[in-house]
């Protein structure tokens, strides 16, 4: 998301390793891809924590 912030504000329009002169379509494609992977990472972290956290009903037996 830091890269998205850099791209939107114009500090580094091409991202960390991208070219400086990118088109608007390339900018939006980069933002979409970065957002897609960020959301995936957040969901994976939530699923991992949920998997390792014991459920409340298991310790009653």
XYZ file of C-alpha atoms in Angstrom:
61
model
C 0.000 0.000 0.000
C 3.009 2.290 0.409
C 3.667 1.871 -3.299
C 0.041 2.774 -4.049
C 0.416 5.920 -1.969
C 3.605 6.871 -3.818
C 1.932 6.294 -7.186
C -1.259 8.221 -6.417
C 0.524 11.220 -4.922
C 2.912 11.378 -7.874
C 6.060 11.026 -5.798
C 7.023 7.946 -7.830
C 4.382 7.484 -10.505
C 5.828 4.156 -11.686
C 6.098 2.632 -8.211
C 9.323 1.449 -6.622
C 10.922 -0.055 -9.721
C 8.654 1.198 -12.493
C 9.298 3.709 -15.217
C 8.616 7.368 -14.537
C 6.536 7.970 -17.675
C 3.670 5.501 -17.432
C 0.208 5.931 -18.883
C -2.950 6.372 -16.851
C -4.024 2.824 -17.721
C -0.721 1.455 -16.423
C -1.115 3.506 -13.259
C -4.585 2.089 -12.558
C -3.476 -1.438 -13.446
C -0.610 -1.147 -10.973
C -2.912 0.176 -8.276
C -5.371 -2.656 -8.880
C -2.715 -5.353 -8.760
C -1.129 -3.928 -5.608
C -4.506 -3.679 -3.900
C -5.413 -7.246 -4.948
C -2.239 -8.662 -3.388
C -2.602 -6.526 -0.248
C -6.162 -7.747 0.336
C -4.992 -11.318 -0.260
C -2.234 -10.932 2.320
C -4.666 -9.538 4.892
C -7.118 -12.390 4.283
C -4.325 -14.957 4.540
C -3.200 -13.470 7.851
C -6.765 -13.585 9.207
C -7.187 -17.190 8.049
C -3.867 -18.193 9.645
C -4.759 -16.637 12.988
C -8.212 -18.215 12.829
C -6.711 -21.631 12.075
C -4.260 -21.566 14.975
C -6.639 -20.054 17.523
C -8.408 -22.841 19.441
C -12.174 -22.785 19.258
C -14.042 -22.149 22.509
C -16.055 -25.365 22.504
C -13.105 -27.774 22.127
C -11.840 -27.635 25.719
C -15.120 -28.683 27.352
C -14.815 -32.413 26.573
